[in-house]
Structure formats: C-alpha cells, structure tokens
C-alpha cells in the first residue's frame, strides 16, 4: 500500500527488439535488469537470476541494460563495451555470463583472454573497445535508467515496476509469481 508521499518507480523506457533479451519473447513476466559488470552485488544478482530463470524459464524473459558506475568500478564501461562488441557478433549473453563469472578479471589483459576464450576476434573487439564504438548504446541504457529512477546496481523491474525486495531466489520467485497472476500484467 502506498501513501500519497510514496511513488512506485516504473520503467520509463519500454522493452524493444533492440534490447538484450533472454527467454521467450512472449513470456508473461519481464525482468529488466540495470547492471554493472564490475559491481559485486550485480554478480550476486546474476547467480540468483540464473537460478530463477532455471526454475521459471518458460514464464520469464530477462532483459539486460547497462548502468556502469565508472567512478566506483573503473573497468565497468570497458566490460560493457566488450559485451556490446560480442552482441554485434550474436554472442552478448555468452560474454555477459563470462563477465559476471570472472568479475575479478575485468582488467584489459584478462578481458582480452576472456574474449579469446569465447572465440571472438580479440583484435577487432579491442579496436571497438578502444574506439568506444558502442558508447551510444551504453549511454542510451544509462539515460533510460536515470529516467526510471535507477541510482544503484543492480536495479530490477518486474513487469515495469521496480523490485525493491531482496534479490534472493525465493523473493524473486515470489515477485515473478505475483506478476504472473492474470490482470497484473503491465507490459
């Protein structure tokens, strides 16, 4: 229940085909995550979201948007650029998972090794990162986050409503189940 002074934060930028989407496009529940690849809390949320998707994969689509907090995480923007370079080659989610599973290895040398491990062309990806070829995409995600009231990572929206609860699997599963009740779909 909200009082007149409370405002429910809502997603202001709708999900489109340009977003990074994992799961069924017509799933009844959409989780939009604003994340930072170097943020340790995002790393925990990644593990929890992986479990939630394993349990409710047919009911949920996961959308990832960039919110690198560069003043705290010096490699976050570089990691986001690498993810976008991988996306250009149809490999966003593989890079996304690698980045979260190797958060302690996001410096340039280790990131290049990760790109190579995924079989991506390291020289091309490094050139794109160096030229900030994907900065417009990252900036677009960042601005959409600010418009939606995001001020920390991770921030999740479940069917366009900000999820302010814990990120543990039972809490996320309960939020998904509540959002999946007929009449509560807000997409």
PDB file of C-alpha atoms in Angstrom:
ATOM      1  CA  UNK A   1       0.000   0.000   0.000  1.00  0.00           C
ATOM      2  CA  UNK A   2       1.300   3.447  -0.805  1.00  0.00           C
ATOM      3  CA  UNK A   3       0.622   6.735   0.863  1.00  0.00           C
ATOM      4  CA  UNK A   4       0.330   9.989  -1.105  1.00  0.00           C
ATOM      5  CA  UNK A   5       4.038  10.633  -0.461  1.00  0.00           C
ATOM      6  CA  UNK A   6       5.212   7.286  -1.831  1.00  0.00           C
ATOM      7  CA  UNK A   7       5.832   6.849  -5.519  1.00  0.00           C
ATOM      8  CA  UNK A   8       6.170   3.476  -7.181  1.00  0.00           C
ATOM      9  CA  UNK A   9       9.140   3.613  -9.516  1.00  0.00           C
ATOM     10  CA  UNK A  10       8.248   2.436 -13.004  1.00  0.00           C
ATOM     11  CA  UNK A  11      10.247   1.552 -16.057  1.00  0.00           C
ATOM     12  CA  UNK A  12      10.092   4.586 -18.362  1.00  0.00           C
ATOM     13  CA  UNK A  13      11.737   3.106 -21.454  1.00  0.00           C
ATOM     14  CA  UNK A  14       9.756   0.168 -22.848  1.00  0.00           C
ATOM     15  CA  UNK A  15      11.458  -3.054 -23.893  1.00  0.00           C
ATOM     16  CA  UNK A  16      12.034  -3.248 -27.645  1.00  0.00           C
ATOM     17  CA  UNK A  17      13.646  -5.618 -30.115  1.00  0.00           C
ATOM     18  CA  UNK A  18      16.876  -3.610 -29.653  1.00  0.00           C
ATOM     19  CA  UNK A  19      17.231  -4.800 -26.053  1.00  0.00           C
ATOM     20  CA  UNK A  20      19.267  -7.818 -24.984  1.00  0.00           C
ATOM     21  CA  UNK A  21      16.586 -10.396 -24.220  1.00  0.00           C
ATOM     22  CA  UNK A  22      16.983 -13.913 -22.849  1.00  0.00           C
ATOM     23  CA  UNK A  23      13.932 -16.148 -22.684  1.00  0.00           C
ATOM     24  CA  UNK A  24      10.633 -16.372 -24.512  1.00  0.00           C
ATOM     25  CA  UNK A  25       9.690 -13.093 -26.164  1.00  0.00           C
ATOM     26  CA  UNK A  26       6.060 -13.665 -25.205  1.00  0.00           C
ATOM     27  CA  UNK A  27       6.734 -14.638 -21.576  1.00  0.00           C
ATOM     28  CA  UNK A  28       4.119 -13.221 -19.188  1.00  0.00           C
ATOM     29  CA  UNK A  29       6.786 -11.733 -16.890  1.00  0.00           C
ATOM     30  CA  UNK A  30       9.636  -9.457 -17.923  1.00  0.00           C
ATOM     31  CA  UNK A  31      12.550  -8.674 -15.643  1.00  0.00           C
ATOM     32  CA  UNK A  32      14.560  -5.665 -16.768  1.00  0.00           C
ATOM     33  CA  UNK A  33      17.931  -5.508 -15.055  1.00  0.00           C
ATOM     34  CA  UNK A  34      20.142  -2.436 -14.961  1.00  0.00           C
ATOM     35  CA  UNK A  35      23.582  -3.752 -14.156  1.00  0.00           C
ATOM     36  CA  UNK A  36      27.283  -3.026 -13.910  1.00  0.00           C
ATOM     37  CA  UNK A  37      29.611  -5.907 -14.777  1.00  0.00           C
ATOM     38  CA  UNK A  38      32.106  -4.956 -12.060  1.00  0.00           C
ATOM     39  CA  UNK A  39      29.533  -4.491  -9.268  1.00  0.00           C
ATOM     40  CA  UNK A  40      29.774  -7.340  -6.728  1.00  0.00           C
ATOM     41  CA  UNK A  41      26.056  -7.047  -5.907  1.00  0.00           C
ATOM     42  CA  UNK A  42      25.281  -7.486  -9.609  1.00  0.00           C
ATOM     43  CA  UNK A  43      27.426 -10.606  -9.517  1.00  0.00           C
ATOM     44  CA  UNK A  44      25.237 -11.987  -6.733  1.00  0.00           C
ATOM     45  CA  UNK A  45      22.091 -10.965  -8.596  1.00  0.00           C
ATOM     46  CA  UNK A  46      23.435 -12.722 -11.716  1.00  0.00           C
ATOM     47  CA  UNK A  47      23.739 -16.005  -9.832  1.00  0.00           C
ATOM     48  CA  UNK A  48      20.249 -15.580  -8.380  1.00  0.00           C
ATOM     49  CA  UNK A  49      18.686 -14.616 -11.710  1.00  0.00           C
ATOM     50  CA  UNK A  50      20.327 -17.633 -13.329  1.00  0.00           C
ATOM     51  CA  UNK A  51      18.623 -19.858 -10.758  1.00  0.00           C
ATOM     52  CA  UNK A  52      15.294 -18.069 -11.140  1.00  0.00           C
ATOM     53  CA  UNK A  53      15.441 -18.449 -14.921  1.00  0.00           C
ATOM     54  CA  UNK A  54      16.254 -22.128 -14.495  1.00  0.00           C
ATOM     55  CA  UNK A  55      13.119 -22.560 -12.375  1.00  0.00           C
ATOM     56  CA  UNK A  56      10.748 -20.242 -14.271  1.00  0.00           C
ATOM     57  CA  UNK A  57      12.334 -20.021 -17.717  1.00  0.00           C
ATOM     58  CA  UNK A  58       9.045 -20.571 -19.504  1.00  0.00           C
ATOM     59  CA  UNK A  59       7.408 -17.699 -17.614  1.00  0.00           C
ATOM     60  CA  UNK A  60      10.159 -15.055 -17.637  1.00  0.00           C
ATOM     61  CA  UNK A  61      12.154 -13.081 -20.126  1.00  0.00           C
ATOM     62  CA  UNK A  62      15.270 -11.335 -18.840  1.00  0.00           C
ATOM     63  CA  UNK A  63      16.314  -8.001 -20.324  1.00  0.00           C
ATOM     64  CA  UNK A  64      19.771  -6.617 -19.562  1.00  0.00           C
ATOM     65  CA  UNK A  65      20.626  -2.922 -19.768  1.00  0.00           C
ATOM     66  CA  UNK A  66      23.917  -1.246 -18.943  1.00  0.00           C
ATOM     67  CA  UNK A  67      24.405   1.048 -15.949  1.00  0.00           C
ATOM     68  CA  UNK A  68      28.196   1.205 -15.469  1.00  0.00           C
ATOM     69  CA  UNK A  69      29.124   3.177 -12.369  1.00  0.00           C
ATOM     70  CA  UNK A  70      32.547   4.228 -13.567  1.00  0.00           C
ATOM     71  CA  UNK A  71      33.523   6.342 -10.578  1.00  0.00           C
ATOM     72  CA  UNK A  72      33.393   3.181  -8.430  1.00  0.00           C
ATOM     73  CA  UNK A  73      34.144   0.481 -10.997  1.00  0.00           C
ATOM     74  CA  UNK A  74      36.943   1.511 -13.370  1.00  0.00           C
ATOM     75  CA  UNK A  75      36.516  -1.495 -15.694  1.00  0.00           C
ATOM     76  CA  UNK A  76      32.711  -1.433 -15.886  1.00  0.00           C
ATOM     77  CA  UNK A  77      32.425   0.625 -19.044  1.00  0.00           C
ATOM     78  CA  UNK A  78      35.153  -1.372 -20.795  1.00  0.00           C
ATOM     79  CA  UNK A  79      33.294  -4.569 -19.874  1.00  0.00           C
ATOM     80  CA  UNK A  80      30.039  -3.105 -21.228  1.00  0.00           C
ATOM     81  CA  UNK A  81      31.851  -2.219 -24.477  1.00  0.00           C
ATOM     82  CA  UNK A  82      33.131  -5.810 -24.704  1.00  0.00           C
ATOM     83  CA  UNK A  83      29.606  -7.140 -24.173  1.00  0.00           C
ATOM     84  CA  UNK A  84      28.310  -4.906 -26.957  1.00  0.00           C
ATOM     85  CA  UNK A  85      31.138  -5.976 -29.273  1.00  0.00           C
ATOM     86  CA  UNK A  86      30.114  -9.574 -28.566  1.00  0.00           C
ATOM     87  CA  UNK A  87      26.469  -8.638 -29.187  1.00  0.00           C
ATOM     88  CA  UNK A  88      27.441  -7.315 -32.601  1.00  0.00           C
ATOM     89  CA  UNK A  89      28.537 -10.881 -33.312  1.00  0.00           C
ATOM     90  CA  UNK A  90      25.434 -12.508 -31.814  1.00  0.00           C
ATOM     91  CA  UNK A  91      27.214 -13.512 -28.586  1.00  0.00           C
ATOM     92  CA  UNK A  92      26.004 -10.990 -25.984  1.00  0.00           C
ATOM     93  CA  UNK A  93      24.718 -13.488 -23.424  1.00  0.00           C
ATOM     94  CA  UNK A  94      27.876 -15.594 -23.571  1.00  0.00           C
ATOM     95  CA  UNK A  95      30.002 -12.502 -22.910  1.00  0.00           C
ATOM     96  CA  UNK A  96      27.532 -11.298 -20.260  1.00  0.00           C
ATOM     97  CA  UNK A  97      27.844 -14.583 -18.375  1.00  0.00           C
ATOM     98  CA  UNK A  98      31.635 -14.675 -18.728  1.00  0.00           C
ATOM     99  CA  UNK A  99      31.943 -11.126 -17.362  1.00  0.00           C
ATOM    100  CA  UNK A 100      29.862 -11.916 -14.282  1.00  0.00           C
ATOM    101  CA  UNK A 101      31.601 -15.225 -13.694  1.00  0.00           C
ATOM    102  CA  UNK A 102      35.018 -13.523 -13.906  1.00  0.00           C
ATOM    103  CA  UNK A 103      34.377 -10.195 -12.188  1.00  0.00           C
ATOM    104  CA  UNK A 104      37.849 -10.230 -10.664  1.00  0.00           C
ATOM    105  CA  UNK A 105      39.369 -10.422 -14.170  1.00  0.00           C
ATOM    106  CA  UNK A 106      37.988  -7.382 -15.959  1.00  0.00           C
ATOM    107  CA  UNK A 107      41.312  -5.587 -16.448  1.00  0.00           C
ATOM    108  CA  UNK A 108      42.335  -5.224 -20.123  1.00  0.00           C
ATOM    109  CA  UNK A 109      44.681  -8.244 -20.225  1.00  0.00           C
ATOM    110  CA  UNK A 110      42.230 -10.683 -18.651  1.00  0.00           C
ATOM    111  CA  UNK A 111      39.294  -9.264 -20.593  1.00  0.00           C
ATOM    112  CA  UNK A 112      41.168  -9.937 -23.832  1.00  0.00           C
ATOM    113  CA  UNK A 113      41.795 -13.502 -22.671  1.00  0.00           C
ATOM    114  CA  UNK A 114      38.064 -13.869 -21.975  1.00  0.00           C
ATOM    115  CA  UNK A 115      37.208 -12.594 -25.438  1.00  0.00           C
ATOM    116  CA  UNK A 116      39.608 -15.170 -26.881  1.00  0.00           C
ATOM    117  CA  UNK A 117      38.144 -17.939 -24.689  1.00  0.00           C
ATOM    118  CA  UNK A 118      34.751 -17.231 -26.229  1.00  0.00           C
ATOM    119  CA  UNK A 119      36.237 -17.495 -29.709  1.00  0.00           C
ATOM    120  CA  UNK A 120      35.666 -13.859 -30.564  1.00  0.00           C
ATOM    121  CA  UNK A 121      38.196 -11.911 -32.684  1.00  0.00           C
ATOM    122  CA  UNK A 122      40.238 -10.261 -29.927  1.00  0.00           C
ATOM    123  CA  UNK A 123      41.906  -7.651 -32.172  1.00  0.00           C
ATOM    124  CA  UNK A 124      38.571  -6.496 -33.594  1.00  0.00           C
ATOM    125  CA  UNK A 125      36.892  -6.400 -30.198  1.00  0.00           C
ATOM    126  CA  UNK A 126      39.844  -4.487 -28.698  1.00  0.00           C
ATOM    127  CA  UNK A 127      39.655  -1.949 -31.535  1.00  0.00           C
ATOM    128  CA  UNK A 128      35.928  -1.449 -30.933  1.00  0.00           C
ATOM    129  CA  UNK A 129      36.525  -1.018 -27.196  1.00  0.00           C
ATOM    130  CA  UNK A 130      39.354   1.454 -27.809  1.00  0.00           C
ATOM    131  CA  UNK A 131      37.219   3.476 -30.202  1.00  0.00           C
ATOM    132  CA  UNK A 132      34.198   3.362 -27.868  1.00  0.00           C
ATOM    133  CA  UNK A 133      32.240   2.029 -30.826  1.00  0.00           C
ATOM    134  CA  UNK A 134      29.316   1.070 -28.612  1.00  0.00           C
ATOM    135  CA  UNK A 135      29.232   4.054 -26.269  1.00  0.00           C
ATOM    136  CA  UNK A 136      25.957   5.352 -27.749  1.00  0.00           C
ATOM    137  CA  UNK A 137      24.207   2.087 -26.863  1.00  0.00           C
ATOM    138  CA  UNK A 138      25.619   2.101 -23.337  1.00  0.00           C
ATOM    139  CA  UNK A 139      24.734   5.774 -22.874  1.00  0.00           C
ATOM    140  CA  UNK A 140      21.175   5.089 -24.111  1.00  0.00           C
ATOM    141  CA  UNK A 141      20.769   2.352 -21.480  1.00  0.00           C
ATOM    142  CA  UNK A 142      22.261   4.611 -18.802  1.00  0.00           C
ATOM    143  CA  UNK A 143      19.912   7.502 -19.630  1.00  0.00           C
ATOM    144  CA  UNK A 144      16.909   5.163 -19.667  1.00  0.00           C
ATOM    145  CA  UNK A 145      17.947   4.008 -16.193  1.00  0.00           C
ATOM    146  CA  UNK A 146      18.138   7.548 -14.853  1.00  0.00           C
ATOM    147  CA  UNK A 147      14.699   8.314 -16.347  1.00  0.00           C
ATOM    148  CA  UNK A 148      13.344   5.313 -14.442  1.00  0.00           C
ATOM    149  CA  UNK A 149      14.858   6.426 -11.133  1.00  0.00           C
ATOM    150  CA  UNK A 150      17.785   3.993 -11.087  1.00  0.00           C
ATOM    151  CA  UNK A 151      20.553   5.152  -8.775  1.00  0.00           C
ATOM    152  CA  UNK A 152      22.321   1.914  -7.872  1.00  0.00           C
ATOM    153  CA  UNK A 153      23.080  -1.511  -9.254  1.00  0.00           C
ATOM    154  CA  UNK A 154      21.568  -3.904  -9.632  1.00  0.00           C
ATOM    155  CA  UNK A 155      18.113  -2.460 -10.135  1.00  0.00           C
ATOM    156  CA  UNK A 156      15.367  -4.768 -11.355  1.00  0.00           C
ATOM    157  CA  UNK A 157      11.945  -4.005 -12.769  1.00  0.00           C
ATOM    158  CA  UNK A 158       9.377  -6.805 -12.794  1.00  0.00           C
ATOM    159  CA  UNK A 159       6.729  -6.103 -15.427  1.00  0.00           C
ATOM    160  CA  UNK A 160       7.734  -2.433 -15.449  1.00  0.00           C
ATOM    161  CA  UNK A 161       7.537  -1.961 -11.652  1.00  0.00           C
ATOM    162  CA  UNK A 162      10.727  -1.508  -9.668  1.00  0.00           C
ATOM    163  CA  UNK A 163      11.512  -4.514  -7.473  1.00  0.00           C
ATOM    164  CA  UNK A 164      12.700  -3.152  -4.139  1.00  0.00           C
ATOM    165  CA  UNK A 165      12.861  -6.514  -2.362  1.00  0.00           C
ATOM    166  CA  UNK A 166      15.792  -8.832  -1.871  1.00  0.00           C
ATOM    167  CA  UNK A 167      17.448 -10.462  -4.862  1.00  0.00           C
ATOM    168  CA  UNK A 168      17.490 -13.959  -3.385  1.00  0.00           C
ATOM    169  CA  UNK A 169      15.735 -16.670  -5.418  1.00  0.00           C
ATOM    170  CA  UNK A 170      12.714 -17.138  -3.109  1.00  0.00           C
ATOM    171  CA  UNK A 171      11.939 -13.395  -3.123  1.00  0.00           C
ATOM    172  CA  UNK A 172      12.417 -13.099  -6.879  1.00  0.00           C
ATOM    173  CA  UNK A 173      10.293 -16.190  -7.499  1.00  0.00           C
ATOM    174  CA  UNK A 174       7.525 -14.722  -5.338  1.00  0.00           C
ATOM    175  CA  UNK A 175       7.688 -11.449  -7.294  1.00  0.00           C
ATOM    176  CA  UNK A 176       7.503 -13.369 -10.583  1.00  0.00           C
ATOM    177  CA  UNK A 177       4.571 -15.454  -9.364  1.00  0.00           C
ATOM    178  CA  UNK A 178       2.736 -12.328  -8.179  1.00  0.00           C
ATOM    179  CA  UNK A 179       3.352 -10.592 -11.506  1.00  0.00           C
ATOM    180  CA  UNK A 180       2.152 -13.673 -13.373  1.00  0.00           C
ATOM    181  CA  UNK A 181      -1.337 -13.524 -11.862  1.00  0.00           C
ATOM    182  CA  UNK A 182      -3.927 -12.688 -14.558  1.00  0.00           C
ATOM    183  CA  UNK A 183      -4.787  -8.998 -14.513  1.00  0.00           C
ATOM    184  CA  UNK A 184      -1.370  -7.996 -13.169  1.00  0.00           C
ATOM    185  CA  UNK A 185       0.475  -7.979 -16.490  1.00  0.00           C
ATOM    186  CA  UNK A 186       1.717  -4.487 -17.182  1.00  0.00           C
ATOM    187  CA  UNK A 187       3.796  -4.939 -20.321  1.00  0.00           C
TER     188      UNK A 187
END
